[in-house]
CSV table of C-alpha atoms in Angstrom, one decimal:
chain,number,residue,atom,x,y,z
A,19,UNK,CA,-17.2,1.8,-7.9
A,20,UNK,CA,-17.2,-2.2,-8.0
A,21,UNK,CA,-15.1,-4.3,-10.2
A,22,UNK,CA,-17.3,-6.7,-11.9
A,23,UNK,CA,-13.6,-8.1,-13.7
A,24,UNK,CA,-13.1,-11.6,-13.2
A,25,UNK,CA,-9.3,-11.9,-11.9
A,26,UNK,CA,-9.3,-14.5,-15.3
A,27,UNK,CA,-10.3,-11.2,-18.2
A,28,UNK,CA,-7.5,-8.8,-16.0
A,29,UNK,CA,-5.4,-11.5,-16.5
A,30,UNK,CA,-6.4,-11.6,-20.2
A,31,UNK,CA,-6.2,-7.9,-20.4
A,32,UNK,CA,-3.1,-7.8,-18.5
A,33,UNK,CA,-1.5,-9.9,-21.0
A,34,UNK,CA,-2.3,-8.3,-23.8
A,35,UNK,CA,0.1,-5.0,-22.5
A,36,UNK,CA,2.8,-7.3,-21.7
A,37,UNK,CA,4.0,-10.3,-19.2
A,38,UNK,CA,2.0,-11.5,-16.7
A,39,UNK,CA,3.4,-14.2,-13.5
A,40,UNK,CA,0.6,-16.3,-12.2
A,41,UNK,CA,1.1,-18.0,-9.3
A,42,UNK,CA,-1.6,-20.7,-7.9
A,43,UNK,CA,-2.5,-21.9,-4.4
A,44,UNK,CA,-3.9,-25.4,-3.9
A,45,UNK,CA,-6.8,-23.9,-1.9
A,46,UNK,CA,-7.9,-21.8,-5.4
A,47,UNK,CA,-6.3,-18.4,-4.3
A,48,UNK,CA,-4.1,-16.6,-7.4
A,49,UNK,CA,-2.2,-13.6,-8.0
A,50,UNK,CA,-0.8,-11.8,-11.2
A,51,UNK,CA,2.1,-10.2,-11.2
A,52,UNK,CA,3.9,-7.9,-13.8
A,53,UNK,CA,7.4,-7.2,-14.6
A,54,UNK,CA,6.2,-4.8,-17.2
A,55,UNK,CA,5.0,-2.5,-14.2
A,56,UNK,CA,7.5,-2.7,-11.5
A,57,UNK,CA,7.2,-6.2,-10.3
A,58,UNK,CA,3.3,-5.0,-9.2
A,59,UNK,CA,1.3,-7.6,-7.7
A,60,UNK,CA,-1.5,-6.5,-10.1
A,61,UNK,CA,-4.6,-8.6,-9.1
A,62,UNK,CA,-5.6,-11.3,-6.8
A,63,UNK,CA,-8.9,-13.5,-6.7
A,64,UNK,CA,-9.8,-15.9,-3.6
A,65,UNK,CA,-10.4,-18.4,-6.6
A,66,UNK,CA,-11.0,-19.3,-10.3
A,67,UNK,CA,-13.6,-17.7,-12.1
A,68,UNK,CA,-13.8,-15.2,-8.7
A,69,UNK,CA,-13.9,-11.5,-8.6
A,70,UNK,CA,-10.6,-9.2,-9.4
A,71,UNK,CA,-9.4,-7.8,-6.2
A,72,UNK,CA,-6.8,-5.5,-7.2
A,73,UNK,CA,-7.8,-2.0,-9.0
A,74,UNK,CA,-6.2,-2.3,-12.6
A,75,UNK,CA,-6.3,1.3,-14.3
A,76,UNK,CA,-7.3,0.2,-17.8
A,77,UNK,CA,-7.4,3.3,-19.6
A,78,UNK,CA,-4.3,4.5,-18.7
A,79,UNK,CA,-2.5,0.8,-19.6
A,80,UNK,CA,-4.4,0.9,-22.6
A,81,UNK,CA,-3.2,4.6,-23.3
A,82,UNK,CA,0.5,3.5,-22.9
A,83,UNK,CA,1.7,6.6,-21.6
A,84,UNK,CA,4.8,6.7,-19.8
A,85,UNK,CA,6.6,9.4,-17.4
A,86,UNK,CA,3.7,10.9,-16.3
A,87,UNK,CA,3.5,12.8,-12.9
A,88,UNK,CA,2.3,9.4,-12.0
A,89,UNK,CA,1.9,6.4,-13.8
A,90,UNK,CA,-0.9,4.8,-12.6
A,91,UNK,CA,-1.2,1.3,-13.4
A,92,UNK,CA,-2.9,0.3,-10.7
A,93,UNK,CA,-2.0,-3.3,-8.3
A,94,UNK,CA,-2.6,-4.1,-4.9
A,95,UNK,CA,1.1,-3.9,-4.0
A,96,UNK,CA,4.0,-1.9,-5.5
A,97,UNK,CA,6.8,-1.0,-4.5
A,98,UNK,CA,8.2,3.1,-3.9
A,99,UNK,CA,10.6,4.6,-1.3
A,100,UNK,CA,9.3,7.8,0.6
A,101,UNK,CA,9.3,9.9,1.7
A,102,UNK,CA,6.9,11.9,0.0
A,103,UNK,CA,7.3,15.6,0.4
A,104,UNK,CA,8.9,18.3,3.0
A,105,UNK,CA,12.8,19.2,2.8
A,106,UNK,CA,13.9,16.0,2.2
A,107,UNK,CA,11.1,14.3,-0.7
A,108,UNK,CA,11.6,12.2,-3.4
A,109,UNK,CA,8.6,13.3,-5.1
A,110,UNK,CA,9.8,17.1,-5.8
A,111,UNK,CA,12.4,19.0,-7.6
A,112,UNK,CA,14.5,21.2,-5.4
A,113,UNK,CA,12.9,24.7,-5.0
A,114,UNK,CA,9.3,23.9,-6.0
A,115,UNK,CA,6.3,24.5,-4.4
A,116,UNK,CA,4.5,21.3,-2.9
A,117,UNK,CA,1.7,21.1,-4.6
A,118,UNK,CA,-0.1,18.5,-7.4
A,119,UNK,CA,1.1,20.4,-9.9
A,120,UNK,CA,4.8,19.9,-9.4
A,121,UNK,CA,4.5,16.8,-8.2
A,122,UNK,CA,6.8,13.7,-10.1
A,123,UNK,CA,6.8,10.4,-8.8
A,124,UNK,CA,11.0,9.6,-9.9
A,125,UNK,CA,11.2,7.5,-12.6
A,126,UNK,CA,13.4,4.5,-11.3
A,127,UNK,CA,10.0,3.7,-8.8
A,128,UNK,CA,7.7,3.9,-12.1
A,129,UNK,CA,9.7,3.4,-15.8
A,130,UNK,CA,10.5,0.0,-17.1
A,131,UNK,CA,10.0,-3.2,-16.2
A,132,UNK,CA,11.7,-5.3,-13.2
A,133,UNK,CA,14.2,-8.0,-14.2
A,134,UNK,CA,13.0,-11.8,-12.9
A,135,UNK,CA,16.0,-13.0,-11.3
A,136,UNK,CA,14.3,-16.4,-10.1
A,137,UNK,CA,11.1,-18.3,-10.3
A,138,UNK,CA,8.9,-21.0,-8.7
A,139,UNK,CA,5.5,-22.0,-8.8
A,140,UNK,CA,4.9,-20.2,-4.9
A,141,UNK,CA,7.3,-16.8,-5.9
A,142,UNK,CA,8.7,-14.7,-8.3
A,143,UNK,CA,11.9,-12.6,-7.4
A,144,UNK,CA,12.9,-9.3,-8.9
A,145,UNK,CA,15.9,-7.1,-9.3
A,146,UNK,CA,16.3,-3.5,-10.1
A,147,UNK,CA,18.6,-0.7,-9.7
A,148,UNK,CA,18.5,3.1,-10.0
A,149,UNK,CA,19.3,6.4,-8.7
A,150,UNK,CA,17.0,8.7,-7.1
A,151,UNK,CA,17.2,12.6,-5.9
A,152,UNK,CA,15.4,14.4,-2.9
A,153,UNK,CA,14.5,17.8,-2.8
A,154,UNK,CA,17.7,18.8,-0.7
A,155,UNK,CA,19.3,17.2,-4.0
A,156,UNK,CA,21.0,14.1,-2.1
A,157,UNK,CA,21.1,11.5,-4.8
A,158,UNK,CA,20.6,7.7,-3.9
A,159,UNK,CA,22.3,5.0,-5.4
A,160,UNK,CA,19.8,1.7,-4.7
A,161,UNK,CA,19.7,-1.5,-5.5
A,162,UNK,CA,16.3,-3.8,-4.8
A,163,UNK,CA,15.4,-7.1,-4.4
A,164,UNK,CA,11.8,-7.6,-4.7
A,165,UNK,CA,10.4,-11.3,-3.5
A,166,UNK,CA,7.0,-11.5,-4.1
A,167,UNK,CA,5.4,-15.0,-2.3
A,168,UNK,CA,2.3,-17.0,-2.3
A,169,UNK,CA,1.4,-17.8,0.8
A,170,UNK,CA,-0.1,-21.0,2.4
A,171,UNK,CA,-2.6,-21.8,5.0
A,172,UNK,CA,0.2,-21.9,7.7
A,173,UNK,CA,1.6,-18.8,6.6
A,174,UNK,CA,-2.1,-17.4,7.8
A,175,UNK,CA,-2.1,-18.8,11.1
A,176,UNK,CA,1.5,-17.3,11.4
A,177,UNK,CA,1.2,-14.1,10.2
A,178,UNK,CA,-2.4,-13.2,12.1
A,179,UNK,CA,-3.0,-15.7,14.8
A,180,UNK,CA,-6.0,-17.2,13.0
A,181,UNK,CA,-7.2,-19.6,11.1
A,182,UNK,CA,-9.6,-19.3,7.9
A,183,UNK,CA,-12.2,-21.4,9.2
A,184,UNK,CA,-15.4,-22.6,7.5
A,185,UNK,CA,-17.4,-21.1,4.5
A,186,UNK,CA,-14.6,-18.6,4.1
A,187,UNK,CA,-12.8,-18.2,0.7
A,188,UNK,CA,-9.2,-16.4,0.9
A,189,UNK,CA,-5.9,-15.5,-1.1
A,190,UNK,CA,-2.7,-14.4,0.8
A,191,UNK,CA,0.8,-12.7,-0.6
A,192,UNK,CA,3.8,-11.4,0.9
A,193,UNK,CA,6.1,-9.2,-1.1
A,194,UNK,CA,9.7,-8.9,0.7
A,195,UNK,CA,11.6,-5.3,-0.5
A,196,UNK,CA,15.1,-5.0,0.2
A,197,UNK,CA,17.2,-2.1,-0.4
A,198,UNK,CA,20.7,-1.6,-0.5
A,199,UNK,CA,23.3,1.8,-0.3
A,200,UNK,CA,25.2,1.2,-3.8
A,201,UNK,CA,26.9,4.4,-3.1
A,202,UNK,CA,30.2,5.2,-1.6
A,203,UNK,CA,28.5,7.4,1.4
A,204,UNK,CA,26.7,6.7,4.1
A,205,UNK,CA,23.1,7.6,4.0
A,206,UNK,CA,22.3,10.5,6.6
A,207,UNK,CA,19.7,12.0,8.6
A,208,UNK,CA,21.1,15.4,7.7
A,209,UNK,CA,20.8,14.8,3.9
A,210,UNK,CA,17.9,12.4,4.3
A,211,UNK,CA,17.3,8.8,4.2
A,212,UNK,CA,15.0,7.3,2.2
A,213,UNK,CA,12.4,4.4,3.2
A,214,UNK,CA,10.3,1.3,1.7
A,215,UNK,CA,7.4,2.6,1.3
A,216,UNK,CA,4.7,-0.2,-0.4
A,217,UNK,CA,0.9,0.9,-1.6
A,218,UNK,CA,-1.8,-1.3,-3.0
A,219,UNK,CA,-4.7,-0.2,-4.8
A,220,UNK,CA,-8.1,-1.7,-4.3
A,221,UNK,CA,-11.5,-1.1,-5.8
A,222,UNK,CA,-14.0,0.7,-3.5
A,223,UNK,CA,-17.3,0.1,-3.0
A,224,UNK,CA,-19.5,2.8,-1.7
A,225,UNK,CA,-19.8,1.1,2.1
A,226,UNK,CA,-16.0,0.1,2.1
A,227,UNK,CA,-14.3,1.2,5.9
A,228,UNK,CA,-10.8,0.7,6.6
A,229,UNK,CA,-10.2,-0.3,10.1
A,230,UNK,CA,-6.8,0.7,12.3
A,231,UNK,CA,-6.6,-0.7,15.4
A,232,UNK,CA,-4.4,1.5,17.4
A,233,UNK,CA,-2.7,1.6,20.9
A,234,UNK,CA,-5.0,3.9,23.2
A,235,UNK,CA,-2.0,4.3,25.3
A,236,UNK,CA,0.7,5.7,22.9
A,237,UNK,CA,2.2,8.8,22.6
A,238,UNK,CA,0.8,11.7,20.6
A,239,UNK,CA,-2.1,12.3,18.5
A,240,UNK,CA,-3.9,9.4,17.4
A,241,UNK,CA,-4.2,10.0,14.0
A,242,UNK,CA,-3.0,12.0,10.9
A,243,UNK,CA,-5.7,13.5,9.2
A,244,UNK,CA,-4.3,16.3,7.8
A,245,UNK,CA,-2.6,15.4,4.4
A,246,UNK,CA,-5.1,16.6,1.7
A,247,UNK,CA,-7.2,18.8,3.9
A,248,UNK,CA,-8.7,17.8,7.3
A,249,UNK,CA,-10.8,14.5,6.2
A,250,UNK,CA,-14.6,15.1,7.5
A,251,UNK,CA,-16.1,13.9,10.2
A,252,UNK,CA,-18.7,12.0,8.3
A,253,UNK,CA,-15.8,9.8,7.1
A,254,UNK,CA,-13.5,9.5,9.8
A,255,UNK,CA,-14.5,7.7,13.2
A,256,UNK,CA,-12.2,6.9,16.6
A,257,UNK,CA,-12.9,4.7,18.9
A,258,UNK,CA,-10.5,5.4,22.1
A,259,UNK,CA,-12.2,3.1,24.3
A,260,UNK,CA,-11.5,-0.1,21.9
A,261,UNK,CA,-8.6,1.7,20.1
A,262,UNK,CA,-9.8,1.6,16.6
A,263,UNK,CA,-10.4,3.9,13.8
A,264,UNK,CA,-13.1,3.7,10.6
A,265,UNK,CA,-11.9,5.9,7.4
A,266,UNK,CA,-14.6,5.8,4.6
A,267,UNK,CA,-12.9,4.6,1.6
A,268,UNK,CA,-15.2,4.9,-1.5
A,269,UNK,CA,-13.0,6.5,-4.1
A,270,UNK,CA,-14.8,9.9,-4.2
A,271,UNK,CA,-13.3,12.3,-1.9
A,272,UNK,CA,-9.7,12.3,-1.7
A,273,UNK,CA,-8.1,12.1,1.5
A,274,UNK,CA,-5.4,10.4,3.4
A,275,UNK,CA,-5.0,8.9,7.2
A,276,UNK,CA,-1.7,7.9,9.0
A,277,UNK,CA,-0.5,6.6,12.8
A,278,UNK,CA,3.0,6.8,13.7
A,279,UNK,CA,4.2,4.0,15.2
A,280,UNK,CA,4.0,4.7,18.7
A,281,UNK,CA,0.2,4.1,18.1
A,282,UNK,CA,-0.2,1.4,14.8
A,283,UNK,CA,-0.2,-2.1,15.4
A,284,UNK,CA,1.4,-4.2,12.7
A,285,UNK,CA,-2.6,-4.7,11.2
A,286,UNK,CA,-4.9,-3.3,9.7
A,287,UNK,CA,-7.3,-3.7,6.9
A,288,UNK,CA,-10.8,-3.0,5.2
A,289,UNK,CA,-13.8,-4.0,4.9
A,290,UNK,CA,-17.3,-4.1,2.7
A,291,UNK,CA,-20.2,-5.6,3.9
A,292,UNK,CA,-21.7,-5.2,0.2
A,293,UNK,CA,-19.3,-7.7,-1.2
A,294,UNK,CA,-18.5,-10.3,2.1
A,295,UNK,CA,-15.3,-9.1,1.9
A,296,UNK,CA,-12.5,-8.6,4.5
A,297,UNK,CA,-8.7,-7.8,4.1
A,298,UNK,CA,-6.5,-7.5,6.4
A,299,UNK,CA,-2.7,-6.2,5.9
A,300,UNK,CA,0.2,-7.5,8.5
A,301,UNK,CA,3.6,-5.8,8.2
A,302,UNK,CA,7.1,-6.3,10.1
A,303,UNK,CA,7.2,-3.6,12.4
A,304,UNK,CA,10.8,-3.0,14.3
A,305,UNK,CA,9.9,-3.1,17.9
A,306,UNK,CA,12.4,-0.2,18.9
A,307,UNK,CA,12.0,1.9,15.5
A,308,UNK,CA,11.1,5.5,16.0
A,309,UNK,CA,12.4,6.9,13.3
A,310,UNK,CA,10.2,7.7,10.3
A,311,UNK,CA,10.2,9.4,7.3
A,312,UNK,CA,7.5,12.1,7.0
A,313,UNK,CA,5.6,12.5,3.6
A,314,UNK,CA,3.7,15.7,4.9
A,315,UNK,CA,3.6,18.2,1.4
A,316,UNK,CA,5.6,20.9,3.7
A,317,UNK,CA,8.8,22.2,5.1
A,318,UNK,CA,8.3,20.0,8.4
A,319,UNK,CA,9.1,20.7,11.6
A,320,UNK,CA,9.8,16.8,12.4
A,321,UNK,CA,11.1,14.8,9.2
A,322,UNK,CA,11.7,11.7,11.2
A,323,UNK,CA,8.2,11.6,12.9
A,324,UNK,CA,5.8,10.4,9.7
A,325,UNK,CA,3.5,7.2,9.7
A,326,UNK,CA,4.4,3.8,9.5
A,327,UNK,CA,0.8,2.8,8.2
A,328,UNK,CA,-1.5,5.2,6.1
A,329,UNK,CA,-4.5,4.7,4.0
A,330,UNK,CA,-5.5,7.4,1.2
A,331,UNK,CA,-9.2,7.4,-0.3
A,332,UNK,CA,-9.4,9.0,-4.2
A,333,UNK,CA,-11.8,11.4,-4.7
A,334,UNK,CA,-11.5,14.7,-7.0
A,335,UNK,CA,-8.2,16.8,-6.9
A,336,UNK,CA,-10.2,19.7,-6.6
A,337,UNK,CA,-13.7,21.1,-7.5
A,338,UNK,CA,-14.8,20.2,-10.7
A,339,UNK,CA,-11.0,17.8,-11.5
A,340,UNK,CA,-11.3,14.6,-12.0
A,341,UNK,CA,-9.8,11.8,-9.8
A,342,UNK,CA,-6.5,10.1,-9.9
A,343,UNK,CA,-8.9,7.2,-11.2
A,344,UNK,CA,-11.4,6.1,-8.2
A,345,UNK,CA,-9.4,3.6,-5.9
A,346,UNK,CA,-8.4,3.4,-2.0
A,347,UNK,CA,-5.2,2.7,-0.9
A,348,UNK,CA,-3.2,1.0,2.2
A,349,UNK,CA,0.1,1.7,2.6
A,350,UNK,CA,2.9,0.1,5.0
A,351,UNK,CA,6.4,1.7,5.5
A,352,UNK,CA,10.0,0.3,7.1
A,353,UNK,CA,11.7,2.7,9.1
A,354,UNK,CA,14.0,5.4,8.3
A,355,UNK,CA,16.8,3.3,6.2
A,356,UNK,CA,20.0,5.4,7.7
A,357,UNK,CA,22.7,2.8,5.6
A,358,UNK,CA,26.2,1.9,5.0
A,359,UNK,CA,27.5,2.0,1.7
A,360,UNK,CA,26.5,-1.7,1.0
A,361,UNK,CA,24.5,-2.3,3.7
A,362,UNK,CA,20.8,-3.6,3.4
A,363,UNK,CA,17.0,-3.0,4.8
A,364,UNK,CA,14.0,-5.2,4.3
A,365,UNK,CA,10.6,-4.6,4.6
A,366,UNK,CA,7.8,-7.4,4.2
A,367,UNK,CA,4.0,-6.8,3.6
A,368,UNK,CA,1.6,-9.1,3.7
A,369,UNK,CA,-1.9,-9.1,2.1
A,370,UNK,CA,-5.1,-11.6,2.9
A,371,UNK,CA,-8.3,-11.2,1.6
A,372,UNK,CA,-11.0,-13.4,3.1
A,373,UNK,CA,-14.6,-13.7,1.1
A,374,UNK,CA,-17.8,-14.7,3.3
A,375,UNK,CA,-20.7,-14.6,4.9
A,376,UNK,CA,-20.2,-11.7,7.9
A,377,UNK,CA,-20.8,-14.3,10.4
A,378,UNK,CA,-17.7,-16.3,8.7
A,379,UNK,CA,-15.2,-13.6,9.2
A,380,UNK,CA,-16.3,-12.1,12.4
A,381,UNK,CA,-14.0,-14.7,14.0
A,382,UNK,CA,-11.1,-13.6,11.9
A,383,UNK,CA,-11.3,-9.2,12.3
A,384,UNK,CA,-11.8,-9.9,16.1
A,385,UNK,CA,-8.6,-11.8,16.0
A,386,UNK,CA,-7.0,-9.7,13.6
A,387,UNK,CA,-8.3,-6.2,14.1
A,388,UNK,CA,-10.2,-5.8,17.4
A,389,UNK,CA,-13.8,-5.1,16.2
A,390,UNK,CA,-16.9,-6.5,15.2
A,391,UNK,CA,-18.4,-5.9,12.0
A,392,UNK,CA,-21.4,-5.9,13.2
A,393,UNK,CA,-20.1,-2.0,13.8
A,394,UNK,CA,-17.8,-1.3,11.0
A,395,UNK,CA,-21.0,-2.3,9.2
A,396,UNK,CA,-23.4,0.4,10.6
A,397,UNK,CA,-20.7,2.7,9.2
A,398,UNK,CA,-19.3,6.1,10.3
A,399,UNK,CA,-21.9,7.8,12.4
């Protein structure tokens, strides 16, 4: 499913449903970002008149509904706290079943539209508070500070140890979440701590792979594949020799990966050889961190040994159902954000895409992610 949308008609479209932030980079790169939907970083292009890079879920803006199980607008980075499900989700009411059904994403992370506390041409800041209840029915009094950032050609060779190089066309964002404990307690493993949990939505094209480099030498299993059903094998590959992973992510068979953070790196990415195009998603990762949440749809065993990254492909919610609307996703988390009452946790994601020849960006996912796509080209095998 390829968007043929120019980032200038989403833009257009966007606009038309409410507010739109547009920042511009020197270099051509742009993104659009909406208060309307959460302070989403909706859409990004390597360039004017280039291709759309977020998904944007036009039916459903155009539909205007509201409160839904999930509201789906679409963007390649908003923000939501996890975890997810077991004893201690946000994304359940106390006493049901975890299943699709009674799943709710809670209304603060999806209803109403982000305040702009500052602007520049380079960033927009946001501000929101709420209150939130997990399935134990602790409630959470946050407050967040959303920076979303255009980022520069030195940010790149910070952030990934690279540079651009020739013949290659790119956009890069970071988006900075902090959270802070507005109530009067301490936030507690016992009653459950909540975490930043930030997703983007992309469009997939059928030969898109996302690619996890992953420490061959860490503890425990490699990889989560277990959320939605075991993924197949025809869509899942590892590679413990040059500690990387392949997950097919072509928005038709729904699924969902994770590494815990004794084995993630603090990169991954994606990658379609159809459309020269590479992105690769860097993260602060706390070196001493162990604790995090886990979004397994269970009563777990472990509630404090989930993922740090994750990637979930779309695909039917059962036989014969339709999708959630035909995307992939990659997802970042902070740790486990165990706070005093006015204490604060940050987590920063950062997002590059990079448009080219293959031979253009080779130089750049060796650097970044430890393969060649020469392979991650010959696909899952």
């Amino acid at each position: 499913m390829k968007s043929e949308a120019t980032f200038e008609r989403e833009v257009e479209f966007l606009r038309a449903h409410g507010a739109v932030e547009v920042l511009q980079s020197p270099s051509g790169g742009r993104i659009a970002i909406s208060p309307a939907y959460q302070g989403r970083v909706m859409t990004s292009a390597v360039g004017p008149n280039e291709r759309s890079l977020g998904w944007v879920n036009r039916k459903f803006i155009e539909d205007k509904k509201t409160g839904t199980a999930f509201d789906n607008y679409g963007g390649e980075d908003r923000f939501w706290l996890g975890p997810e499900g077991g004893q201690f989700g946000l994304f359940f009411p106390a006493g049901a079943d975890f299943k699709l059904s009674t799943w709710q994403t809670p209304a603060g992370l999806q209803e109403g539209a982000w305040t702009v506390a500052d602007k520049s041409p380079t960033r927009v800041v946001f501000r929101r508070s709420f209150k939130v209840k997990n399935f134990k029915g602790t409630e959470f009094s946050v407050d967040v500070e959303r920076t979303v950032e255009l980022l520069n050609a030195s940010d790149v060779e910070h952030a990934l140890g690279t540079k651009t190089g020739e013949g290659v066309k790119w956009v890069g964002f970071a988006t900075a979440n902090r959270i802070t404990n507005m109530g009067a307690k301490p936030w507690s493993k016992e009653n459950g701590l909540p975490s930043v949990w930030i997703l983007g939505q992309f469009n997939p094209p059928a030969d898109t792979l996302v690619i996890v480099p992953f420490d061959p030498a860490g503890k425990g299993e490699v990889v989560n594949d277990r959320y939605f059903g075991k993924v197949p094998a025809n869509r899942l590959a590892v590679n413990n020799t040059d500690g990387y992973l392949l997950f097919k992510a072509d928005g038709q068979h729904r699924s969902k990966i994770g590494l815990r953070p004794e084995r993630a790196k603090s990169l991954f990415g994606s990658y379609s050889d159809s459309t020269k195009l590479l992105t690769v998603v860097q993260y602060d990762k706390p070196a001493r961190a162990t604790d995090y949440v886990n979004s397994m749809w269970e009563q777990q065993k472990a509630p404090y040994a989930g993922d740090t990254v994750n990637s979930y492909n779309d695909g039917p919610t059962d036989p014969g159902k339709p999708s959630l609307g035909g995307f992939y996703e990659l997802e970042t988390s902070s740790p486990a954000a165990a706070l005093a009452p006015k204490a604060s946790l940050t987590h920063t994601q950062r997002t590059f895409h990079f448009a080219g020849d293959r031979a253009a960006l080779e130089p750049i996912a060796k650097k970044t992610l430890n393969v060649s796509l020469a392979k991650v080209a010959e696909g899952i095998r």
